[in-house]
RNA sequence: GCUGCCGUAGCUCAGUGGUAGAGCACUCCAUUGGUAAUGGAGAGGUCGAAAGUUCAAUCCUUUCCGGCAGCACCA
């Protein structure tokens, strides 16, 4: 006998191997009918699974949040059946549930096209309508291999081989069709419902390895209810609307063109935002950091010493004299990182322990040859500006420096309006690395301790470990912020480096007169300024806070009678330190409002005859329909106050 | 880099084996209007590049360049 505890706390005994379905039926046929799966002690299972030991049971309906995964997984199976029915000879591989849906990878000579998707969807609806039960069988390993081999499913044979010995090989059937799968599944295909959609086709490497053949992947999503699916599709649309590449065009911020793949042409508006961010960072560095600038082009030998030529070469640009008749054959690399340059500055002259920690910052432009397929607007470029810094310190100072950096990173994100969850991930030693295991043990140990202190210091912070994701020269923290629509972005990083100073034989004179290698901490807050700007744009959907907006106000007129007054307002805006433009074009006010609204100008200062007579201004704020008439002086004072950067406001408030 | 799709005016996109079209933007003219598109006229393109097939290529083929989605990568 097994004892089963129900959600209401009731406990009943059943003969061993009674199934969940038996129990549900025993309670009521309607319960059995609407139950799609069960959870035993919180673990989702097939409803038809026998209950082998005492457990808490829950019957999952379609509406249970835990059933969503099952709906999607079942949909993936049905999609695979549909595809094989439509295109016999297509091999199936794997089809897992992912964050917002599911996919299934197929092997087929001709890839799928988007036009195939509605056809597959139609077939899926037919299969779902048949409502065939999902049934599970456990097959002997050899039989499974033979069956799949006979069917020509060579990828499945590989999957069977990959299942650790001793584990059951489960086969799920739905009508005629079956698939190797670890389950669980719902009771029948009809439970999937019709709130699903196939979204896109894409290539994907077999087992995620770029050495393997490429399969065709079909992505889809499914929900319990049509309204949920509609909402989800709507959200995707919304996210597309705030695509920074689109906003960049609309707001006239930047552009890309063929001759400079992955390199940004910054327009005046975009560069204004960029410089505003840099100015903010500079203010935050004041007092602690010294800003430097290291060469863009350095001899290859320096990169050999640093290890980049060995480890990073694929991502580096090389440069030589372009002259036809030059005898100078020297090979230079365009810097992909600032650190070797900073070590040279550290090394110039004798350093004393008294100078440590020595914090060296640079808004350095680095170039990296990123794979063409990785390029993506401002988010992934080949030339970008890092808000980079290197802290040279003693080992004893290291933990404190990491914490100090942590404070700077957190407050910076808050100032830029990222107030949601933050994750700090510790990335540990990668396979390709320099330095001894002892050095790595040591560095990771310290980082681990710091991570715990960071976690305790602030309840916004979640922590995680990324095994094997560290830099080739040392472990690192990665700071991941969450934007307004819930997407995570890795921006800041703190990396501990015991290697580079040693490679360059950098040292300082310690208190006892001996030479010691400093510890080097690499640190970035925004990471890439270009990317950070892109993230900001998407976070705010282009509606930047006033202090970041490239054009903070446009002064415009109802009729040309007010032109002179508008000029006066504009001049007053400039005096008040606002980035303001004047628009006295002979256009209707509707037209001008529309145009500046589309350009995401935060404040529109409108002057007509009435305003000119009363020395007021009609203010229309981006995103609101109405307007407010205010005395000019008061309006400008309010705007100027709003435009104060958050860090400067802190200073003001403290005074 | 890989797979698929795409590349026509500044932007968004039609279109055809016989060297091109719309809307918006731009220029000019008229219009002086109260908060998301005033009307008219004009100008604007080696149809991504090169080679090939063809009497003829923007259209078909190949290669290259660039973009998009996903995968891989993000040291």
XYZ file of C-alpha atoms (C1' of nucleotides) in Angstrom:
730
model
C 0.000 0.000 0.000
C 1.040 3.592 -0.580
C -0.208 6.621 1.340
C -1.270 9.523 -0.845
C -1.699 12.987 0.632
C -4.081 15.357 -1.138
C -3.717 19.137 -1.381
C -6.382 19.605 1.293
C -4.302 17.520 3.687
C -6.460 14.393 3.413
C -4.523 11.151 3.313
C -5.617 7.899 1.760
C -4.090 4.506 1.201
C -4.061 2.848 -2.200
C -2.662 -0.422 -3.422
C 0.895 -0.015 -4.674
C 1.139 0.890 -8.353
C -2.244 2.581 -8.444
C -2.000 5.283 -11.095
C -2.826 8.924 -10.726
C -5.605 8.414 -13.227
C -7.135 5.643 -11.107
C -7.174 7.955 -8.117
C -8.638 10.872 -10.060
C -11.349 8.666 -11.526
C -12.091 7.362 -8.056
C -12.670 10.885 -6.835
C -14.794 12.026 -9.734
C -14.975 11.430 -13.460
C -14.981 15.153 -14.099
C -11.733 15.552 -12.171
C -10.204 12.745 -14.220
C -11.402 14.435 -17.368
C -9.931 17.832 -16.697
C -6.681 16.589 -15.191
C -3.817 16.575 -17.687
C -0.984 15.422 -15.431
C -0.076 15.108 -11.791
C 2.639 16.304 -9.501
C 4.030 13.887 -6.935
C 5.808 15.746 -4.148
C 5.895 18.706 -6.497
C 7.421 16.839 -9.451
C 5.332 16.758 -12.636
C 4.550 13.238 -13.834
C 2.365 11.433 -16.324
C -1.074 10.932 -14.885
C -0.823 7.285 -15.911
C 2.347 6.722 -13.882
C 1.947 4.247 -11.036
C 2.492 5.661 -7.584
C 5.253 3.634 -6.081
C 5.744 5.275 -2.742
C 4.043 7.588 -0.270
C 3.662 11.014 -1.792
C 1.780 14.260 -1.891
C -0.350 14.343 -4.990
C -1.669 17.288 -6.973
C -3.815 17.004 -10.059
C -2.724 19.485 -12.708
C -5.306 21.043 -14.979
C -4.466 22.877 -18.188
C -4.647 26.146 -16.303
C -2.054 25.175 -13.734
C 1.142 27.170 -14.330
C 3.047 23.889 -14.231
C 0.963 22.561 -17.099
C 2.250 25.289 -19.402
C 5.518 23.449 -19.889
C 3.610 20.301 -20.702
C 1.389 22.091 -23.204
C 4.472 23.419 -24.954
C 6.333 20.158 -24.843
C 3.356 18.274 -26.178
C 2.994 20.898 -28.881
C 6.603 20.257 -29.873
C 5.830 16.548 -30.253
C 2.742 17.254 -32.273
C 4.722 19.633 -34.454
C 7.284 16.894 -35.058
C 4.547 14.458 -36.015
C 3.009 17.033 -38.331
C 6.323 17.680 -40.008
C 7.031 14.007 -40.533
C 3.543 13.485 -41.864
C 3.961 16.347 -44.334
C 7.538 15.606 -45.332
C 8.341 11.936 -44.870
C 12.026 11.293 -44.551
C 12.589 14.293 -42.317
C 14.550 13.204 -39.270
C 13.587 14.357 -35.825
C 16.184 15.224 -33.220
C 15.320 17.132 -30.076
C 12.451 19.413 -29.166
C 12.642 21.011 -25.754
C 10.605 23.666 -23.994
C 12.358 27.017 -23.734
C 11.631 30.251 -21.918
C 8.716 31.492 -23.956
C 7.822 28.508 -26.040
C 9.412 25.498 -27.621
C 11.365 24.391 -30.646
C 12.087 21.215 -32.513
C 15.220 20.567 -34.567
C 14.824 18.607 -37.781
C 17.229 17.204 -40.292
C 16.017 17.565 -43.806
C 17.749 18.207 -47.118
C 15.591 21.160 -48.065
C 15.176 23.579 -45.186
C 11.807 24.859 -44.080
C 10.564 28.241 -45.147
C 8.228 30.589 -43.294
C 5.522 29.620 -45.785
C 5.667 26.082 -44.425
C 4.622 27.212 -40.966
C 0.890 27.706 -41.592
C 0.840 24.334 -43.339
C 2.413 22.682 -40.321
C 0.077 24.529 -37.983
C -2.895 23.234 -39.916
C -1.619 19.668 -39.666
C -1.011 20.166 -35.967
C -4.603 21.244 -35.463
C -5.724 18.049 -37.183
C -3.556 15.927 -34.906
C -4.748 17.785 -31.837
C -8.353 17.338 -32.936
C -7.846 13.562 -33.065
C -7.012 13.775 -29.376
C -4.879 10.625 -29.354
C -3.665 9.649 -25.893
C 0.018 9.990 -25.021
C 1.234 6.626 -23.811
C 4.608 5.733 -22.427
C 6.658 2.607 -23.005
C 10.055 1.633 -21.715
C 12.181 0.027 -24.384
C 15.395 -1.954 -24.152
C 18.296 0.122 -25.410
C 19.184 -2.166 -28.308
C 15.623 -2.370 -29.513
C 15.298 1.380 -29.465
C 18.474 1.742 -31.473
C 17.329 -0.858 -33.954
C 13.898 0.709 -34.418
C 15.300 4.193 -34.936
C 18.019 2.884 -37.196
C 15.455 1.058 -39.331
C 13.446 4.248 -39.592
C 16.540 6.103 -40.751
C 16.541 8.221 -37.609
C 20.284 8.350 -37.167
C 20.196 11.370 -34.862
C 17.853 9.534 -32.507
C 20.288 6.598 -32.454
C 22.961 9.021 -31.293
C 20.633 10.324 -28.624
C 19.963 6.796 -27.363
C 23.702 6.271 -27.102
C 24.030 9.476 -25.113
C 21.598 8.354 -22.418
C 23.604 7.155 -19.432
C 23.491 3.390 -18.903
C 21.004 2.278 -16.305
C 18.516 4.954 -17.245
C 15.207 3.847 -18.743
C 14.600 4.566 -22.422
C 11.173 6.069 -22.567
C 9.107 6.174 -25.711
C 5.999 8.270 -25.902
C 3.328 7.403 -28.418
C 0.611 9.671 -29.712
C -1.503 7.617 -32.098
C 0.780 6.107 -34.725
C 3.650 8.448 -34.023
C 6.255 7.965 -31.297
C 9.351 9.681 -30.044
C 12.153 9.087 -27.609
C 11.459 11.427 -24.728
C 12.043 11.771 -21.039
C 8.534 13.166 -20.515
C 6.300 13.865 -18.831
C 3.367 14.459 -21.138
C -0.275 15.273 -20.737
C -2.917 12.622 -21.178
C -3.693 13.298 -24.835
C -2.888 15.609 -27.728
C -6.263 17.322 -27.449
C -5.148 18.881 -24.175
C -2.744 21.105 -26.075
C -5.589 23.234 -27.281
C -5.360 25.715 -30.115
C -3.567 28.629 -28.498
C -0.273 27.947 -30.230
C 1.723 29.578 -32.978
C 4.776 28.638 -34.975
C 7.022 31.657 -35.093
C 10.187 31.235 -37.088
C 12.592 28.882 -38.754
C 16.311 29.001 -38.125
C 19.441 26.970 -38.438
C 20.911 25.353 -35.356
C 23.889 23.108 -34.917
C 23.298 19.510 -33.918
C 23.998 19.429 -30.204
C 24.974 23.071 -30.230
C 28.407 22.384 -31.642
C 29.533 24.389 -34.654
C 31.546 21.392 -35.897
C 28.344 19.416 -36.302
C 25.902 19.545 -39.203
C 23.279 22.225 -39.127
C 19.666 21.302 -38.575
C 16.544 23.314 -39.208
C 14.849 24.553 -36.117
C 11.240 25.616 -35.923
C 10.312 27.860 -33.027
C 6.832 28.067 -31.666
C 4.948 28.951 -28.581
C 1.804 27.742 -26.908
C -0.399 28.861 -24.070
C -3.333 27.461 -22.187
C -5.600 30.252 -23.411
C -5.855 32.239 -26.621
C -5.837 35.523 -24.650
C -2.472 34.592 -23.168
C -1.060 33.827 -26.583
C -2.391 37.110 -27.954
C -0.890 39.002 -25.048
C 2.454 37.338 -25.608
C 2.476 38.150 -29.307
C 1.530 41.700 -28.442
C 4.472 41.938 -26.065
C 6.822 40.762 -28.791
C 5.442 43.494 -31.019
C 6.012 46.053 -28.266
C 9.605 44.913 -27.844
C 10.135 45.336 -31.576
C 8.815 48.856 -31.372
C 11.566 49.763 -28.961
C 14.316 48.254 -31.073
C 17.173 50.721 -30.663
C 18.030 50.490 -34.365
C 14.574 51.758 -35.219
C 14.713 54.434 -32.521
C 18.162 55.438 -33.714
C 16.690 56.243 -37.118
C 13.614 57.937 -35.781
C 15.557 60.089 -33.350
C 18.398 60.669 -35.807
C 21.042 59.298 -33.448
C 23.370 57.180 -35.580
C 23.645 55.022 -38.628
C 25.634 52.133 -40.056
C 26.739 51.615 -43.598
C 28.339 48.888 -45.645
C 31.874 50.224 -45.580
C 32.029 50.058 -41.819
C 30.353 46.859 -40.689
C 29.956 46.974 -36.946
C 31.121 50.579 -36.685
C 28.840 53.405 -35.670
C 28.411 56.724 -37.477
C 27.259 58.889 -34.599
C 24.988 61.774 -35.560
C 24.900 64.930 -33.415
C 21.905 63.764 -31.386
C 23.345 60.353 -30.662
C 26.744 61.739 -29.829
C 25.149 64.153 -27.390
C 23.668 61.258 -25.442
C 26.959 59.403 -25.662
C 28.882 62.371 -24.303
C 26.304 62.902 -21.586
C 26.883 59.341 -20.397
C 30.646 59.765 -20.540
C 30.387 63.050 -18.634
C 28.350 61.303 -15.975
C 30.948 58.551 -15.642
C 33.757 61.094 -15.464
C 32.036 62.855 -12.581
C 31.622 59.549 -10.780
C 35.321 58.748 -11.197
C 36.531 62.072 -9.872
C 38.719 61.763 -6.813
C 39.246 58.015 -7.036
C 40.460 57.417 -10.549
C 42.940 59.154 -12.832
C 41.984 59.164 -16.479
C 44.620 58.147 -19.024
C 44.798 57.431 -22.715
C 46.871 54.644 -24.210
C 47.792 54.216 -27.900
C 45.391 52.775 -30.413
C 48.135 51.000 -32.327
C 50.869 49.005 -30.600
C 53.538 46.687 -31.905
C 52.601 43.040 -32.250
C 55.325 42.054 -29.766
C 53.475 43.796 -26.964
C 50.394 41.692 -27.674
C 52.539 38.584 -27.736
C 53.775 39.446 -24.260
C 50.278 40.130 -22.998
C 49.025 36.831 -24.370
C 46.469 38.414 -26.682
C 48.329 37.360 -29.809
C 48.046 33.793 -28.597
C 44.554 33.814 -27.127
C 42.696 36.640 -28.750
C 44.222 36.896 -32.161
C 41.145 35.759 -34.084
C 39.380 38.815 -32.749
C 42.076 41.361 -33.473
C 42.662 43.754 -36.336
C 46.183 44.086 -37.637
C 47.620 47.251 -39.173
C 50.684 48.099 -41.223
C 51.967 51.040 -43.195
C 49.903 51.292 -46.340
C 52.626 52.953 -48.403
C 53.733 51.193 -51.570
C 57.366 52.070 -51.140
C 57.792 51.916 -47.424
C 60.428 49.671 -45.950
C 58.649 49.675 -42.623
C 57.170 46.222 -42.318
C 56.314 46.449 -38.638
C 53.084 44.794 -37.683
C 50.821 46.600 -35.269
C 47.607 45.543 -33.667
C 44.708 47.894 -33.109
C 43.963 47.535 -29.443
C 41.148 45.143 -28.570
C 41.617 45.928 -24.881
C 43.134 48.728 -22.882
C 44.893 46.688 -20.226
C 48.324 46.201 -21.824
C 48.530 49.934 -22.427
C 47.675 50.669 -18.842
C 50.327 48.269 -17.599
C 52.873 50.255 -19.643
C 51.782 53.419 -17.889
C 52.001 51.692 -14.536
C 55.479 50.443 -15.395
C 56.767 53.829 -16.415
C 58.884 54.784 -13.446
C 59.230 53.044 -10.110
C 56.015 52.509 -8.233
C 55.770 52.488 -4.486
C 53.306 50.573 -2.369
C 52.306 54.018 -1.137
C 50.719 54.747 -4.530
C 48.437 51.738 -4.329
C 45.662 51.247 -5.002
C 46.334 53.074 -8.236
C 43.146 53.420 -10.268
C 43.596 54.160 -13.951
C 40.540 54.874 -16.097
C 40.187 55.258 -19.837
C 37.271 55.763 -22.153
C 39.245 53.715 -24.599
C 38.102 52.864 -28.086
C 38.775 49.215 -28.797
C 38.357 47.216 -31.979
C 37.476 43.561 -32.037
C 36.858 41.420 -35.063
C 33.494 39.982 -34.097
C 32.014 37.215 -36.250
C 29.783 38.805 -38.870
C 26.737 36.942 -37.608
C 27.213 38.389 -34.138
C 26.906 42.027 -35.169
C 23.704 43.640 -33.973
C 23.117 47.385 -34.034
C 24.819 49.088 -31.134
C 24.569 45.956 -29.040
C 27.390 44.111 -30.735
C 29.859 46.153 -32.733
C 33.455 45.880 -33.876
C 34.565 49.266 -32.603
C 33.399 50.465 -29.244
C 34.243 52.621 -26.286
C 34.711 51.022 -22.925
C 34.346 52.828 -19.652
C 37.377 50.849 -18.681
C 39.615 51.041 -15.658
C 42.400 49.060 -14.102
C 43.106 49.078 -10.429
C 46.652 48.180 -9.486
C 46.697 47.099 -5.867
C 48.115 44.721 -3.338
C 46.480 41.402 -2.654
C 45.272 42.686 0.693
C 43.506 45.583 -0.992
C 41.837 43.427 -3.602
C 38.630 42.490 -1.802
C 37.966 46.062 -0.707
C 38.570 47.326 -4.216
C 36.076 44.827 -5.603
C 33.499 46.015 -3.104
C 34.203 49.642 -3.902
C 33.689 48.898 -7.579
C 30.520 47.065 -6.693
C 29.146 50.179 -4.985
C 30.002 52.317 -7.989
C 28.334 49.898 -10.388
C 25.145 49.601 -8.365
C 24.675 53.330 -7.880
C 25.413 53.982 -11.542
C 22.715 51.572 -12.690
C 20.251 53.163 -10.297
C 21.091 56.616 -11.648
C 20.401 55.439 -15.177
C 17.001 54.215 -14.100
C 17.642 50.492 -13.791
C 16.000 49.801 -10.501
C 14.976 46.194 -10.977
C 16.775 42.999 -10.111
C 20.500 42.736 -10.482
C 22.466 39.565 -10.788
C 26.145 39.251 -10.045
C 27.667 36.174 -11.590
C 31.054 34.769 -10.723
C 32.711 33.317 -13.810
C 35.375 30.789 -13.045
C 38.385 29.450 -14.932
C 37.877 28.626 -18.601
C 39.594 25.800 -20.423
C 41.744 28.160 -22.469
C 43.628 30.131 -19.852
C 46.979 31.380 -18.664
C 48.442 31.045 -15.186
C 48.855 28.243 -12.688
C 45.998 26.360 -11.072
C 47.193 27.633 -7.703
C 46.823 31.218 -8.851
C 43.315 30.472 -10.107
C 42.364 28.677 -6.879
C 43.497 31.693 -4.962
C 41.752 34.272 -7.137
C 38.499 32.333 -7.257
C 38.598 31.881 -3.502
C 38.802 35.601 -2.868
C 36.119 36.346 -5.470
C 33.837 33.801 -3.845
C 34.148 35.587 -0.504
C 33.556 38.971 -2.093
C 30.490 37.613 -3.867
C 28.998 36.592 -0.553
C 29.657 40.011 0.905
C 28.051 41.661 -2.126
C 24.989 39.463 -1.788
C 24.606 40.420 1.856
C 25.099 44.122 1.210
C 22.001 44.673 -0.900
C 18.744 42.772 -1.203
C 18.317 43.663 -4.881
C 21.175 41.391 -5.753
C 20.998 37.796 -6.778
C 24.169 35.812 -7.270
C 25.127 32.977 -9.554
C 28.150 31.033 -10.708
C 29.149 30.687 -14.371
C 31.562 27.795 -14.420
C 34.247 28.028 -17.094
C 33.191 31.464 -18.288
C 36.066 33.482 -16.847
C 38.506 35.559 -18.894
C 41.651 33.780 -20.028
C 43.649 35.763 -17.472
C 41.410 35.544 -14.446
C 37.989 35.024 -12.878
C 35.392 37.734 -13.124
C 32.150 39.122 -11.814
C 29.520 39.899 -14.372
C 26.855 42.436 -13.491
C 23.524 41.769 -15.122
C 20.820 44.406 -14.983
C 17.145 44.029 -15.807
C 15.421 46.540 -18.056
C 11.909 47.956 -18.060
C 10.467 45.046 -20.008
C 12.229 42.368 -18.023
C 15.165 41.619 -20.255
C 18.567 40.969 -18.716
C 21.707 42.642 -19.957
C 25.230 41.898 -18.864
C 27.022 45.222 -18.637
C 29.527 45.673 -15.855
C 32.385 43.391 -15.078
C 35.099 43.118 -12.475
C 37.991 40.846 -13.358
C 40.876 39.867 -11.161
C 44.154 39.361 -12.943
C 47.314 37.876 -11.497
C 48.798 37.197 -14.886
C 49.214 40.364 -16.864
C 51.409 42.222 -14.347
C 53.629 39.171 -14.190
C 53.830 38.820 -17.968
C 54.934 42.421 -18.258
C 57.103 42.159 -15.150
C 55.287 45.027 -13.557
C 56.158 45.586 -9.905
C 56.074 48.047 -7.081
C 58.412 48.522 -4.165
C 56.813 47.089 -1.069
C 57.168 48.492 2.453
C 60.051 46.126 3.138
C 61.916 47.323 0.056
C 61.241 44.177 -2.005
C 59.785 44.132 -5.506
C 56.268 42.803 -5.718
C 53.877 42.210 -8.601
C 50.643 44.171 -8.170
C 47.262 42.565 -8.548
C 45.363 44.070 -11.422
C 41.605 44.480 -11.377
C 39.963 45.111 -14.749
C 36.633 46.830 -14.390
C 33.918 48.294 -16.581
C 30.549 49.626 -15.529
C 28.611 50.368 -18.681
C 30.881 47.922 -20.499
C 30.543 49.213 -24.028
C 29.205 52.764 -24.088
C 27.617 52.060 -27.460
C 25.789 49.033 -26.150
C 24.829 50.745 -22.915
C 23.291 53.552 -24.914
C 21.355 50.991 -26.928
C 20.107 49.375 -23.737
C 19.064 52.771 -22.374
C 17.147 53.536 -25.559
C 15.269 50.260 -25.405
C 14.701 50.565 -21.685
C 13.086 53.965 -22.107
C 11.587 53.167 -25.511
C 13.281 56.358 -26.675
C 11.622 58.484 -23.993
C 14.886 59.393 -22.311
C 14.885 61.249 -19.021
C 15.533 64.930 -19.536
C 19.170 64.866 -18.472
C 19.977 62.350 -21.213
C 17.734 63.617 -23.984
C 19.784 64.992 -26.862
C 17.244 67.713 -27.592
C 15.577 68.573 -24.323
C 13.137 71.138 -25.639
C 11.908 72.521 -28.921
C 10.517 76.039 -28.950
C 7.920 76.482 -31.623
C 5.154 78.818 -32.659
C 1.493 78.776 -33.563
C 1.844 81.624 -36.042
C 4.740 83.747 -37.179
C 3.442 86.608 -35.020
C 5.096 84.829 -32.112
C 8.463 84.245 -33.824
C 10.282 86.991 -31.957
C 8.963 85.833 -28.627
C 9.915 82.252 -29.513
C 13.439 83.415 -30.257
C 13.481 85.009 -26.846
C 12.327 81.784 -25.201
C 14.932 79.815 -27.092
C 17.709 82.140 -25.968
C 16.471 81.872 -22.397
C 16.522 78.056 -22.655
C 20.121 78.125 -23.789
C 21.008 80.489 -20.935
C 19.310 78.071 -18.544
C 21.635 75.351 -19.823
C 18.990 73.447 -21.750
C 19.646 71.754 -25.067
C 16.898 73.534 -26.950
C 16.045 74.064 -30.586
C 13.951 76.674 -32.281
C 11.323 75.742 -34.839
C 9.724 78.784 -36.463
C 8.919 77.049 -39.722
C 5.774 78.102 -41.455
C 3.936 74.879 -40.630
C 0.776 74.163 -38.749
C 1.139 73.464 -35.059
C -0.323 69.983 -35.543
C 2.386 69.166 -37.981
C 5.142 70.430 -35.752
C 3.763 68.667 -32.689
C 3.608 65.417 -34.570
C 7.103 65.713 -35.943
C 8.772 66.530 -32.636
C 6.741 63.904 -30.844
C 7.941 61.274 -33.282
C 11.481 62.482 -32.701
C 10.862 61.887 -28.968
C 11.570 65.452 -27.893
C 10.643 65.498 -24.182
C 9.330 69.067 -23.980
C 7.632 71.234 -26.555
C 7.481 74.916 -25.656
C 4.758 76.470 -27.744
C 4.250 80.189 -28.150
C 1.296 81.921 -29.782
C 0.004 85.465 -29.675
C -1.525 84.904 -26.262
C 1.693 83.565 -24.723
C 3.692 86.391 -26.238
C 1.340 88.916 -24.721
C 1.367 87.319 -21.293
C 5.018 86.168 -21.267
C 3.924 82.603 -20.671
C 4.617 79.399 -22.542
C 2.463 76.394 -23.345
C 4.330 73.230 -22.448
C 3.487 69.927 -24.025
C 5.357 66.962 -22.594
C 6.132 63.879 -24.628
C 3.675 61.110 -23.905
C 0.883 63.295 -22.592
C -1.950 64.681 -24.648
C -2.592 67.970 -22.979
C -0.475 71.009 -22.330
C 0.143 73.389 -19.505
C 0.491 77.151 -19.740
C 3.074 78.549 -17.349
C 4.921 81.805 -16.810
C 8.116 81.580 -18.846
C 10.526 81.942 -15.944
C 8.811 79.284 -13.880
C 8.688 76.910 -16.828
C 12.377 77.273 -17.557
C 13.317 76.897 -13.908
C 11.302 73.687 -13.676
C 12.818 72.257 -16.825
C 16.353 73.206 -15.853
C 15.797 71.590 -12.493
C 14.466 68.419 -14.042
C 17.458 68.280 -16.372
C 19.953 68.005 -13.511
C 21.750 64.653 -13.702
C 20.982 62.342 -10.775
C 24.520 62.430 -9.399
C 24.590 66.221 -9.450
C 21.206 66.289 -7.787
C 22.657 64.227 -4.952
C 25.376 66.813 -4.534
C 22.771 69.631 -4.594
C 20.609 67.868 -2.052
C 23.542 67.264 0.244
C 24.485 70.948 0.188
C 31.698 31.852 -39.086
C 27.130 28.385 -40.176
C 21.805 27.840 -42.021
C 17.786 30.449 -44.129
C 15.801 34.955 -45.925
C 16.778 39.798 -47.881
C 19.375 44.162 -50.666
C 14.955 48.966 -55.793
C 14.991 57.100 -54.003
C 17.200 59.658 -47.367
C 13.089 56.222 -44.907
C 9.052 52.377 -45.580
C 7.996 49.371 -49.582
C 5.475 47.994 -54.830
C 7.208 46.105 -59.590
C 8.960 43.908 -64.571
C 13.654 39.497 -69.347
C 12.817 45.290 -73.344
C 17.381 50.375 -68.617
C 11.592 51.874 -62.965
C 7.022 53.311 -59.357
C 4.071 54.856 -54.482
C 3.804 57.173 -49.618
C 6.730 59.925 -46.235
C 11.140 63.100 -46.131
C 13.567 67.042 -49.461
C 13.094 71.894 -52.749
C 9.749 75.736 -54.530
C 4.801 78.219 -54.477
C 0.361 79.249 -51.920
C -1.503 78.933 -46.962
C -0.594 82.302 -40.554
C -3.051 77.851 -38.445
C -3.971 76.743 -30.811
C -1.291 71.085 -29.851
C 0.166 64.015 -33.612
C 0.207 64.887 -41.195
C -2.685 72.146 -45.245
C -2.812 72.055 -50.638
C -0.113 72.141 -55.223
C 4.265 71.679 -58.175
C 9.298 69.923 -58.618
C 13.677 67.354 -57.940
C 15.641 62.714 -56.575
C 17.611 55.901 -58.382
C 24.470 52.610 -62.535
C 17.607 48.660 -58.965
C 24.425 46.328 -53.272
C 29.217 44.955 -56.504
C 31.552 41.945 -60.219
C 31.325 38.112 -63.738
C 28.217 34.879 -66.723
C 23.644 33.339 -69.760
C 20.795 36.296 -73.438
C 19.685 40.207 -79.288
C 18.509 42.463 -74.498
C 19.473 41.600 -67.184
C 17.211 45.531 -61.912
C 14.722 40.622 -62.932
C 17.926 34.249 -64.520
C 23.022 31.844 -62.760
C 27.677 32.214 -59.943
C 30.920 34.739 -56.690
C 31.685 38.647 -53.406
C 29.919 42.670 -50.023
C 26.224 44.180 -46.603
C 21.652 43.483 -43.648
C 17.875 40.461 -40.827
C 16.528 35.940 -37.765
C 18.430 31.917 -35.257
C 22.768 28.935 -34.067
C 27.847 29.184 -32.710
C 30.914 33.068 -30.625
C 30.964 37.279 -26.831
C 38.192 35.329 -24.260
